[in-house]
CSV table of C-alpha atoms in Angstrom, one decimal:
chain,number,residue,atom,x,y,z
G,294,MET,CA,-32.2,16.7,6.7
G,295,HIS,CA,-31.8,14.2,3.8
G,296,LYS,CA,-29.0,15.0,1.5
G,297,LYS,CA,-27.4,13.0,-1.3
G,298,LEU,CA,-23.6,13.1,-0.8
G,299,ALA,CA,-22.2,10.7,-3.4
G,300,GLU,CA,-22.8,7.6,-5.5
G,301,SER,CA,-20.7,4.6,-4.8
G,302,THR,CA,-19.5,1.5,-6.7
G,303,ALA,CA,-18.1,-0.1,-3.5
G,304,LEU,CA,-19.6,-3.4,-2.3
G,305,ASP,CA,-20.7,-2.0,1.0
G,306,PRO,CA,-20.3,1.8,1.1
G,307,ALA,CA,-21.8,2.2,4.6
G,308,GLY,CA,-19.8,-0.6,6.1
G,309,LEU,CA,-20.8,-2.6,9.2
G,310,PRO,CA,-23.4,-1.6,11.8
G,311,VAL,CA,-20.6,-1.5,14.5
G,312,GLY,CA,-18.7,1.0,12.5
G,313,GLN,CA,-18.7,4.8,12.9
G,314,LYS,CA,-18.6,7.2,9.9
G,315,ILE,CA,-20.3,10.4,11.0
G,316,PHE,CA,-19.0,12.9,13.6
G,317,ARG,CA,-19.4,16.4,14.8
G,318,VAL,CA,-16.4,18.7,15.7
G,319,PRO,CA,-16.6,19.0,19.5
G,320,GLY,CA,-15.4,22.6,19.9
G,321,GLY,CA,-13.6,25.7,18.5
G,322,ARG,CA,-14.5,28.0,15.6
G,323,PHE,CA,-16.2,25.2,13.7
G,324,SER,CA,-17.9,23.5,16.6
G,325,GLY,CA,-20.8,21.4,15.4
G,326,ARG,CA,-19.4,20.9,11.9
G,327,THR,CA,-20.4,17.5,10.8
G,328,VAL,CA,-18.1,15.2,8.8
G,329,ALA,CA,-19.0,12.0,6.9
G,330,LEU,CA,-16.7,9.4,5.5
G,331,ILE,CA,-17.8,7.3,2.6
G,332,GLN,CA,-16.3,4.5,0.6
G,333,THR,CA,-17.1,5.7,-2.9
G,334,SER,CA,-15.4,2.9,-4.9
G,335,PRO,CA,-13.7,-0.4,-4.2
G,336,THR,CA,-10.4,1.5,-3.5
G,337,GLN,CA,-11.4,5.0,-2.3
G,338,ILE,CA,-12.6,6.5,0.9
G,339,LYS,CA,-13.7,10.1,0.7
G,340,LEU,CA,-14.7,12.8,3.2
G,341,SER,CA,-17.4,15.5,3.1
G,342,TYR,CA,-18.5,18.0,5.7
G,343,SER,CA,-21.2,20.5,6.4
G,344,ASP,CA,-22.4,23.1,8.9
G,345,SER,CA,-25.9,23.6,10.3
G,346,PRO,CA,-28.6,23.4,8.8
G,347,PHE,CA,-26.6,20.8,6.7
G,348,ALA,CA,-28.3,21.7,3.4
G,349,VAL,CA,-24.9,22.3,1.6
G,350,TRP,CA,-22.0,19.8,1.9
G,351,SER,CA,-18.5,20.1,0.6
G,352,SER,CA,-17.6,18.1,-2.5
G,353,PRO,CA,-16.3,14.7,-1.3
G,354,TYR,CA,-12.5,14.6,-1.4
G,355,GLU,CA,-10.2,11.6,-1.3
G,356,VAL,CA,-8.4,10.7,1.9
G,357,ILE,CA,-7.6,7.0,1.2
G,358,SER,CA,-6.9,5.5,-2.2
G,359,ASP,CA,-5.7,2.0,-1.4
G,360,THR,CA,-8.5,0.5,0.7
G,361,ALA,CA,-9.9,-2.9,0.0
G,362,ASP,CA,-13.6,-3.3,-0.7
G,363,ASP,CA,-14.1,-4.1,3.0
G,364,ALA,CA,-15.5,-2.3,6.0
G,365,PHE,CA,-13.4,0.5,7.6
G,366,ASP,CA,-13.9,2.2,11.0
G,367,THR,CA,-13.3,5.8,12.2
G,368,ARG,CA,-13.0,7.7,15.5
G,369,MET,CA,-12.7,11.4,16.3
G,370,ASP,CA,-10.7,12.7,19.3
G,371,ASN,CA,-11.5,15.7,21.4
G,372,ALA,CA,-9.4,17.9,19.1
G,373,GLY,CA,-11.4,16.9,16.0
G,374,ASN,CA,-8.7,14.7,14.5
G,375,LEU,CA,-10.0,11.6,12.7
G,376,TYR,CA,-8.4,8.1,12.9
G,377,ILE,CA,-9.2,5.5,10.3
G,378,ALA,CA,-8.5,1.8,10.4
G,379,TYR,CA,-8.9,0.0,7.1
G,380,VAL,CA,-7.7,-3.0,5.0
G,381,GLU,CA,-5.3,-2.5,2.2
G,382,GLN,CA,-6.5,-3.5,-1.2
G,383,THR,CA,-3.7,-5.7,-2.6
G,384,THR,CA,-2.2,-7.2,0.5
G,385,GLY,CA,-5.1,-7.6,3.0
G,386,ASN,CA,-2.9,-5.9,5.6
G,387,LEU,CA,-4.5,-3.9,8.3
G,388,ALA,CA,-3.6,-0.2,7.9
G,389,PHE,CA,-4.2,3.1,9.8
G,390,LYS,CA,-4.3,6.7,8.8
G,391,LYS,CA,-4.7,9.9,10.8
G,392,LEU,CA,-6.6,12.9,9.4
G,393,THR,CA,-5.3,16.0,11.2
G,394,TYR,CA,-8.0,18.7,11.8
G,395,ALA,CA,-7.1,22.3,11.5
G,396,ASP,CA,-9.1,25.4,10.5
G,397,GLY,CA,-12.2,23.4,9.7
G,398,VAL,CA,-10.7,20.9,7.3
G,399,TRP,CA,-9.0,17.5,7.6
G,400,THR,CA,-5.7,16.6,6.0
G,401,ALA,CA,-4.6,13.0,5.5
G,402,GLY,CA,-1.3,11.8,6.9
G,403,SER,CA,0.8,8.8,5.9
G,404,ARG,CA,-0.4,5.2,5.8
G,405,ILE,CA,0.8,3.2,8.7
G,406,LEU,CA,0.7,-0.6,8.9
G,407,VAL,CA,-1.0,-2.0,12.0
G,408,TYR,CA,-0.5,-5.7,10.9
G,409,ASP,CA,1.3,-6.8,7.7
G,410,GLY,CA,0.4,-10.5,7.8
G,411,GLY,CA,-2.6,-10.0,5.4
G,412,SER,CA,-6.0,-11.7,5.7
G,413,SER,CA,-7.4,-8.9,7.8
G,414,SER,CA,-11.0,-7.6,7.8
G,415,ALA,CA,-13.6,-5.5,9.7
G,416,PRO,CA,-11.6,-3.4,12.1
G,417,SER,CA,-13.1,-1.6,15.1
G,418,LEU,CA,-11.3,1.4,16.7
G,419,GLY,CA,-11.3,3.0,20.2
G,420,ILE,CA,-9.5,5.9,22.0
G,421,GLU,CA,-8.8,6.1,25.7
G,422,SER,CA,-9.1,9.4,27.4
G,423,SER,CA,-5.3,9.4,27.5
G,424,GLY,CA,-5.2,9.3,23.7
G,425,LYS,CA,-4.1,5.6,23.6
G,426,LEU,CA,-5.5,3.9,20.5
G,427,TRP,CA,-7.0,0.4,20.3
G,428,VAL,CA,-8.1,-1.7,17.3
G,429,SER,CA,-9.8,-5.0,17.1
G,430,TRP,CA,-10.2,-6.9,13.8
G,431,SER,CA,-11.0,-10.2,12.2
G,432,LEU,CA,-8.0,-12.2,11.1
G,433,SER,CA,-8.3,-15.2,8.8
G,434,ALA,CA,-6.3,-18.4,9.1
G,435,ALA,CA,-8.2,-20.7,6.9
G,436,PRO,CA,-10.7,-22.2,7.5
G,437,ASN,CA,-11.3,-20.0,10.6
G,438,ARG,CA,-11.3,-16.4,11.6
G,439,TYR,CA,-10.1,-14.9,14.9
G,440,ILE,CA,-10.6,-11.6,16.7
G,441,GLN,CA,-7.3,-9.9,17.4
G,442,VAL,CA,-6.6,-6.7,19.3
G,443,LYS,CA,-3.6,-4.3,19.3
G,444,SER,CA,-2.9,-0.8,20.8
G,445,SER,CA,-0.8,2.3,20.0
G,446,SER,CA,0.6,4.7,22.6
G,447,ASP,CA,2.2,7.1,20.1
G,448,ASP,CA,-0.9,8.4,18.1
G,449,GLY,CA,-0.8,5.5,15.7
G,450,ALA,CA,2.8,5.7,14.7
G,451,THR,CA,3.5,2.2,16.1
G,452,TRP,CA,1.1,-0.6,16.9
G,453,GLY,CA,2.2,-3.2,19.4
G,454,THR,CA,5.8,-4.2,18.7
G,455,GLY,CA,5.4,-3.4,15.0
G,456,PRO,CA,3.6,-4.5,11.9
G,457,ALA,CA,4.7,-8.2,12.2
G,458,ASP,CA,3.0,-8.4,15.7
G,459,PRO,CA,-0.4,-10.0,15.3
G,460,GLY,CA,-1.6,-8.6,18.6
G,461,THR,CA,-3.6,-10.6,21.2
G,462,GLN,CA,-6.0,-13.3,20.0
G,463,LEU,CA,-9.3,-12.9,21.9
G,464,THR,CA,-11.4,-15.7,20.4
G,465,THR,CA,-11.1,-19.3,19.3
G,466,GLY,CA,-11.5,-19.9,15.6
G,467,ASP,CA,-14.7,-20.0,13.6
G,468,VAL,CA,-15.9,-19.2,10.1
G,469,ILE,CA,-17.6,-16.0,11.4
G,470,ALA,CA,-15.9,-13.4,13.6
G,471,TYR,CA,-16.8,-9.7,14.0
G,472,SER,CA,-16.1,-7.3,16.9
G,473,LYS,CA,-16.9,-3.9,18.4
G,474,LEU,CA,-14.3,-2.2,20.6
G,475,LEU,CA,-15.5,-0.1,23.5
G,476,ILE,CA,-13.8,2.0,26.1
G,477,THR,CA,-15.1,2.9,29.6
G,478,SER,CA,-13.3,4.9,32.3
G,479,ASP,CA,-11.4,1.9,33.6
G,480,ARG,CA,-11.5,-0.8,31.0
G,481,VAL,CA,-11.1,-1.7,27.3
G,482,HIS,CA,-13.9,-4.0,26.1
G,483,VAL,CA,-14.3,-6.1,23.0
G,484,VAL,CA,-17.8,-7.5,22.1
G,485,ALA,CA,-17.5,-10.2,19.5
G,486,THR,CA,-19.7,-12.6,17.6
G,487,TYR,CA,-18.0,-15.9,16.9
G,488,ASN,CA,-18.4,-19.6,17.0
G,489,SER,CA,-21.5,-18.8,14.8
G,490,GLN,CA,-23.7,-19.1,17.9
G,491,SER,CA,-22.1,-16.9,20.6
G,492,ILE,CA,-21.9,-13.3,21.3
G,493,VAL,CA,-19.3,-12.6,24.0
G,494,LYS,CA,-17.4,-9.8,25.8
G,495,ARG,CA,-13.8,-9.7,27.1
G,496,SER,CA,-12.2,-6.7,28.8
G,497,LEU,CA,-8.8,-5.4,29.9
G,498,PRO,CA,-8.0,-3.0,32.8
G,499,ILE,CA,-6.8,0.3,31.4
G,500,GLY,CA,-4.1,0.5,34.1
G,501,GLY,CA,-2.7,-2.9,32.9
G,502,GLY,CA,-3.3,-6.6,33.6
G,503,PRO,CA,-4.7,-9.6,31.7
G,504,TRP,CA,-7.7,-9.8,29.5
G,505,SER,CA,-10.7,-11.2,31.3
G,506,ASP,CA,-12.3,-14.6,30.5
G,507,GLU,CA,-15.2,-14.5,28.1
G,508,GLU,CA,-18.6,-13.3,29.4
G,509,VAL,CA,-21.3,-14.9,27.3
G,510,ILE,CA,-23.9,-12.3,26.4
G,511,ALA,CA,-26.1,-14.7,24.5
G,512,THR,CA,-26.1,-18.0,22.5
G,513,THR,CA,-28.4,-19.0,19.7
G,514,THR,CA,-29.4,-21.9,17.6
G,515,GLN,CA,-29.3,-19.6,14.6
G,516,THR,CA,-26.1,-17.6,13.6
G,517,PHE,CA,-24.7,-14.4,15.0
G,518,GLY,CA,-23.1,-12.3,12.2
G,519,VAL,CA,-22.6,-8.7,11.4
G,520,ASP,CA,-26.0,-7.4,12.5
G,521,PHE,CA,-25.1,-6.4,16.1
G,522,ASP,CA,-23.9,-3.2,17.9
G,523,ALA,CA,-22.7,-2.1,21.3
G,524,ALA,CA,-22.4,1.3,23.0
G,525,VAL,CA,-21.2,2.8,26.3
G,526,SER,CA,-23.1,5.3,28.4
G,527,ASP,CA,-21.5,8.1,30.3
G,528,ASP,CA,-21.9,6.2,33.6
G,529,GLY,CA,-20.2,3.1,32.1
G,530,ARG,CA,-23.1,0.9,31.2
G,531,ILE,CA,-22.8,-1.3,28.1
G,532,ALA,CA,-25.7,-1.9,25.8
G,533,VAL,CA,-25.7,-4.6,23.1
G,534,VAL,CA,-28.3,-5.2,20.4
G,535,PHE,CA,-28.5,-8.4,18.3
G,536,ASN,CA,-30.8,-10.9,16.7
G,537,ASN,CA,-31.6,-14.1,18.8
G,538,PRO,CA,-33.4,-15.0,16.5
G,539,TYR,CA,-35.4,-11.8,16.6
G,540,PHE,CA,-34.3,-8.3,17.5
G,541,THR,CA,-33.0,-8.2,21.1
G,542,TYR,CA,-31.3,-5.9,23.7
G,543,ARG,CA,-29.1,-6.6,26.7
G,544,GLU,CA,-27.4,-4.3,29.1
G,545,TYR,CA,-24.4,-4.5,31.4
G,546,ASP,CA,-24.3,-2.3,34.5
G,547,GLY,CA,-20.6,-2.7,35.2
G,548,VAL,CA,-21.1,-5.8,37.4
G,549,ASN,CA,-23.9,-7.9,36.0
G,550,TRP,CA,-25.8,-8.5,32.8
G,551,GLY,CA,-29.5,-7.7,32.9
G,552,ALA,CA,-32.3,-9.7,31.3
G,553,ILE,CA,-32.5,-10.2,27.6
G,554,VAL,CA,-35.2,-7.8,26.3
G,555,PRO,CA,-37.1,-8.5,23.1
G,556,MET,CA,-37.3,-5.4,20.9
G,557,ALA,CA,-39.4,-6.5,17.9
G,558,ASP,CA,-40.6,-9.7,16.4
G,559,ILE,CA,-38.5,-9.2,13.3
G,560,VAL,CA,-34.8,-9.5,12.4
G,561,GLY,CA,-33.3,-6.1,12.9
G,562,GLN,CA,-30.9,-5.1,10.1
G,563,SER,CA,-28.0,-2.6,10.5
G,564,PRO,CA,-28.9,-2.2,14.2
G,565,GLN,CA,-27.3,0.6,16.1
G,566,VAL,CA,-27.5,1.6,19.8
G,567,LEU,CA,-26.5,4.8,21.5
G,568,PHE,CA,-27.1,6.6,24.7
G,569,ARG,CA,-28.7,10.1,24.8
G,570,GLY,CA,-28.8,11.7,28.3
G,571,GLY,CA,-28.3,8.2,29.8
G,572,ILE,CA,-31.3,6.8,27.8
G,573,PRO,CA,-30.6,3.9,25.4
G,574,VAL,CA,-31.8,4.6,21.9
G,575,VAL,CA,-32.0,1.8,19.3
G,576,ILE,CA,-32.2,2.3,15.5
G,577,TYR,CA,-32.5,-0.4,12.9
G,578,LEU,CA,-33.9,-1.4,9.5
G,579,GLU,CA,-37.0,-3.5,9.2
G,580,ASN,CA,-38.0,-5.4,6.0
G,581,TRP,CA,-41.1,-4.2,4.3
G,582,ALA,CA,-42.7,-5.5,1.1
G,583,GLY,CA,-40.3,-6.5,-1.6
G,584,ALA,CA,-36.9,-5.1,-1.1
G,585,GLN,CA,-38.1,-2.1,0.9
G,586,LYS,CA,-36.6,-1.4,4.3
G,587,ILE,CA,-37.9,1.2,6.8
G,588,GLN,CA,-35.8,2.9,9.4
G,589,MET,CA,-37.2,2.3,12.8
G,590,TYR,CA,-36.3,3.5,16.3
G,591,THR,CA,-37.2,3.0,19.9
G,592,ASP,CA,-35.9,4.3,23.3
G,593,ARG,CA,-36.3,3.6,27.0
G,594,ARG,CA,-37.2,7.1,28.3
G,595,SER,CA,-40.2,5.8,30.2
G,596,GLY,CA,-38.4,2.9,31.9
G,597,GLN,CA,-39.2,0.4,29.1
G,598,PHE,CA,-38.7,0.5,25.4
G,599,THR,CA,-41.4,2.2,23.4
G,600,THR,CA,-43.2,0.6,20.5
G,601,PRO,CA,-40.8,1.1,17.5
G,602,VAL,CA,-41.9,3.8,15.0
G,603,PRO,CA,-40.4,5.0,11.7
G,604,LEU,CA,-37.4,7.3,12.2
G,605,ASP,CA,-38.1,9.2,9.0
G,606,ASN,CA,-41.8,10.2,9.0
G,607,ARG,CA,-41.6,10.9,5.3
G,608,ALA,CA,-40.5,7.4,4.3
G,609,LYS,CA,-43.5,5.3,5.2
G,610,LYS,CA,-47.0,4.3,4.0
G,611,PHE,CA,-48.9,7.1,2.3
G,612,GLU,CA,-51.6,8.8,4.4
G,613,ARG,CA,-54.0,8.9,1.5
G,614,VAL,CA,-54.0,7.3,-2.0
G,615,LEU,CA,-56.8,8.1,-4.4
G,616,VAL,CA,-57.5,7.0,-8.0
G,617,TYR,CA,-59.6,9.0,-10.4
G,618,ASN,CA,-61.3,7.6,-13.6
G,619,GLN,CA,-61.9,10.2,-16.3
G,620,ALA,CA,-64.7,8.3,-18.1
G,621,ALA,CA,-66.7,7.6,-15.0
G,622,ALA,CA,-65.7,10.9,-13.4
G,623,THR,CA,-65.4,9.2,-10.0
G,624,ILE,CA,-62.6,9.1,-7.4
G,625,VAL,CA,-62.0,6.1,-5.3
G,626,ASP,CA,-60.0,5.9,-2.0
G,627,ILE,CA,-57.6,3.0,-2.2
G,628,THR,CA,-55.4,3.9,0.8
G,629,GLY,CA,-55.9,0.6,2.5
G,630,ALA,CA,-55.1,-1.4,-0.7
G,631,ALA,CA,-52.0,0.7,-1.3
G,632,ALA,CA,-50.7,0.0,2.2
G,633,ASN,CA,-51.2,-3.8,2.4
G,634,ALA,CA,-49.4,-6.5,0.4
G,635,ALA,CA,-52.5,-8.1,-1.1
G,636,THR,CA,-51.9,-8.8,-4.8
G,637,GLY,CA,-53.7,-6.7,-7.4
G,638,ASP,CA,-56.1,-4.8,-5.2
G,639,MET,CA,-55.0,-1.3,-6.3
G,640,LEU,CA,-57.4,-0.4,-9.1
G,641,HIS,CA,-60.4,1.7,-10.1
G,642,PRO,CA,-63.6,-0.5,-10.4
G,643,ALA,CA,-64.6,1.2,-13.6
G,644,THR,CA,-61.6,-0.2,-15.5
G,645,SER,CA,-60.2,-2.9,-13.1
G,646,CYS,CA,-56.9,-1.0,-13.6
G,647,LEU,CA,-54.9,1.5,-11.6
G,648,LEU,CA,-54.7,3.7,-14.6
G,649,ARG,CA,-55.6,3.2,-18.2
G,650,ASP,CA,-57.2,6.0,-20.2
G,651,GLN,CA,-56.1,9.5,-20.9
G,652,GLY,CA,-57.0,11.7,-18.0
G,653,ASP,CA,-57.0,8.9,-15.4
G,654,GLN,CA,-55.2,10.1,-12.3
G,655,LEU,CA,-53.4,8.6,-9.2
G,656,TYR,CA,-53.0,10.9,-6.2
G,657,LEU,CA,-50.4,10.1,-3.5
G,658,GLY,CA,-50.7,12.3,-0.4
G,659,MET,CA,-48.8,12.8,2.9
G,660,GLY,CA,-48.7,15.4,5.6
G,661,LYS,CA,-45.1,16.1,4.9
G,662,GLN,CA,-43.2,16.5,1.7
G,663,PHE,CA,-41.7,13.2,0.4
G,664,ARG,CA,-39.1,12.3,-2.3
G,665,TYR,CA,-39.5,8.6,-3.3
G,666,LEU,CA,-42.1,6.2,-4.6
G,667,GLN,CA,-42.0,2.4,-4.5
G,668,VAL,CA,-44.8,0.9,-6.6
G,669,LEU,CA,-45.4,-2.9,-6.7
G,670,LEU,CA,-47.5,-4.0,-9.6
G,671,SER,CA,-49.4,-7.3,-10.2
G,672,THR,CA,-49.9,-6.3,-13.9
G,673,LEU,CA,-47.5,-4.2,-15.8
G,674,GLY,CA,-48.7,-1.3,-17.9
G,675,THR,CA,-47.9,-1.3,-21.7
G,676,GLY,CA,-48.1,1.4,-24.3
G,677,GLY,CA,-49.0,4.4,-22.1
G,678,THR,CA,-47.3,7.5,-20.8
G,679,VAL,CA,-47.7,9.2,-17.5
G,680,VAL,CA,-47.0,12.8,-16.3
G,681,LEU,CA,-46.1,13.5,-12.7
G,682,SER,CA,-46.9,16.9,-11.1
G,683,TYR,CA,-47.1,18.6,-7.7
G,684,TRP,CA,-49.3,21.6,-6.6
G,685,ASP,CA,-47.4,24.9,-6.5
G,686,GLY,CA,-50.2,26.9,-4.9
G,687,ALA,CA,-51.9,27.8,-8.1
G,688,ASN,CA,-51.3,25.0,-10.6
G,689,TRP,CA,-50.3,21.4,-11.0
G,690,ARG,CA,-46.6,21.7,-12.1
G,691,ALA,CA,-45.3,18.9,-14.2
G,692,PHE,CA,-41.8,17.5,-13.5
G,693,THR,CA,-39.6,14.6,-14.5
G,694,PRO,CA,-38.3,12.4,-11.6
G,695,SER,CA,-34.6,12.4,-10.9
G,696,ASN,CA,-34.2,8.9,-12.2
G,697,GLY,CA,-36.4,9.4,-15.3
G,698,ALA,CA,-40.0,9.2,-16.5
G,699,VAL,CA,-42.5,6.8,-15.1
G,700,ASP,CA,-44.5,4.4,-17.3
G,701,PHE,CA,-45.5,1.7,-14.7
G,702,GLY,CA,-44.0,-0.9,-17.0
G,703,ALA,CA,-41.8,-2.5,-14.4
G,704,THR,CA,-42.2,-3.8,-10.9
G,705,PRO,CA,-41.1,-2.6,-8.5
G,706,ALA,CA,-41.3,0.8,-10.0
G,707,ARG,CA,-38.6,2.7,-8.1
G,708,VAL,CA,-39.2,6.4,-8.6
G,709,ILE,CA,-36.7,8.9,-7.2
G,710,LEU,CA,-38.9,12.0,-7.3
G,711,TRP,CA,-36.0,14.2,-6.1
G,712,ASP,CA,-32.5,13.2,-5.1
G,713,ASP,CA,-32.9,14.3,-1.5
G,714,TYR,CA,-35.1,16.5,0.7
G,715,VAL,CA,-33.0,19.5,0.0
G,716,SER,CA,-33.9,19.2,-3.7
G,717,ILE,CA,-37.6,19.2,-3.2
G,718,PRO,CA,-39.1,22.2,-5.0
G,719,PRO,CA,-39.7,25.1,-2.5
G,720,ASP,CA,-43.0,26.0,-4.1
G,721,TRP,CA,-44.6,22.6,-3.4
G,722,GLN,CA,-47.7,23.3,-1.3
G,723,LYS,CA,-50.5,21.4,0.3
G,724,LYS,CA,-53.9,21.1,-1.5
G,725,SER,CA,-57.3,19.7,-0.7
G,726,VAL,CA,-58.1,16.7,-2.8
G,727,ASN,CA,-61.4,14.9,-2.1
G,728,GLY,CA,-61.4,16.6,1.3
G,729,TYR,CA,-57.8,15.7,2.3
G,730,TYR,CA,-55.4,18.6,2.7
G,731,LEU,CA,-52.0,17.1,2.0
G,732,PHE,CA,-48.9,17.3,-0.1
G,733,TRP,CA,-49.8,15.5,-3.3
G,734,VAL,CA,-48.0,14.0,-6.2
G,735,LYS,CA,-50.3,13.4,-9.1
G,736,ALA,CA,-49.7,10.8,-11.8
G,737,GLU,CA,-51.9,11.4,-14.8
G,738,VAL,CA,-52.2,9.4,-18.0
G,739,ASN,CA,-51.0,11.5,-20.9
G,740,SER,CA,-51.5,8.8,-23.6
G,741,ALA,CA,-53.7,5.7,-23.0
G,742,PHE,CA,-52.3,2.4,-22.0
G,743,THR,CA,-52.9,-0.6,-24.3
G,744,ASN,CA,-52.9,-2.7,-21.1
G,745,GLY,CA,-53.4,-0.7,-17.9
G,746,PRO,CA,-51.3,-1.5,-14.9
G,747,VAL,CA,-52.8,-3.0,-11.8
G,748,GLY,CA,-51.2,-2.2,-8.4
G,749,THR,CA,-50.4,-4.2,-5.3
G,750,GLN,CA,-48.7,-1.6,-3.1
G,751,VAL,CA,-47.3,1.9,-3.1
G,752,THR,CA,-45.2,3.5,-0.4
G,753,SER,CA,-42.5,6.1,0.1
G,754,ILE,CA,-40.2,3.5,1.7
G,755,SER,CA,-36.9,3.1,-0.2
G,756,GLU,CA,-34.7,0.1,-0.7
G,757,ILE,CA,-32.1,1.1,1.9
G,758,THR,CA,-29.4,-1.7,2.1
G,759,LYS,CA,-27.4,-0.3,5.1
G,760,ALA,CA,-27.5,2.7,7.4
G,761,ILE,CA,-24.9,4.3,9.7
G,762,PHE,CA,-26.0,6.8,12.2
G,763,ARG,CA,-24.0,9.4,14.1
G,764,ARG,CA,-23.5,8.1,17.7
């Protein structure tokens, strides 16, 4: 399922990788209902929900109107209630709001201050099995930031001794400080990046006692920042993913930290880790050509992590790319040229252009239906017009992409064929073109180019900036 929920003017609508925004109702009449929280503007957080098969979502409605343009975090309890920690827009204070769940919908309660000293950022929430709430966050006291932590034993009505209480300081100061709060059966844990070059863990017994000394998970000569995550398994193991300097995994078994395991020879962006059936699963974004980012995943079901593969098998390189020249009446397979990043190698030899004259055609094919094109050009097209179409089982059916007509006059040419997978035409069918039976989008020159475009790469990989997964 791929569904467009909303457009956003917020700086970072998805928030930080450590944050959680998507949940499923755990039981009752609407068991399995999925809810997503989105920052749709610099001051608003909205909520939308859907039931299986998740093709239709409710119109997003406002639950918070005074948030800063900063990351927020959310947790759901066993009754389906949602708890949100966020930063107030005008004050920089740390705030909290409970969204009470009843009869399939969520109703926002009153705003409660967690800390009224301002300069707060990047909260992370946790809930003990008893219902006790915890929050860690980054507190600025120029020129440094510190990780603080507080708790509430009355469902968020009071935090610590009150709003003036800054909580417990867990780290010494540095210009970078982010945290992830985790709860196991017997301890509260905070994993933090700070001192620019350290990622550490401290913990507190749930029954009471002092916070532990720092356990160093890793150090680096680079900089640890926001691109890390941590998760707890049902049996109490803790997994952490981070870049050091490339994408890396480390696991804590409750007593000792295991070896640092390289995941990929790249910098993983928006990394997230979760356990499914006791197996660690890791999802992240990997840079592709230009500004493209591809969602990748790997898991350890076989005892070691598998080679990462695309999470969305419709957002990747095309399985077949063909170019047809009308005058020469020949079709050329440029699949390899379309996949690599070599400059200016996507062309038909008859014209040395990708497309030029009326009737010239570009075919983009995949075994599954896709919704997006990213076209990198070495030479921009001028003066021509192009019509896109798909095969409906009997004819090529012309359509206008969701974000407007395509003229190959800009690079990258970002073409949103349809807003989401749900919007893909139901009559789009596979067709055999040059012996390849695939779903095709055809780009055909309607009026000739003065100067034909020359291509470098075309994929169905979009420019994702952040991703948050349900976990």
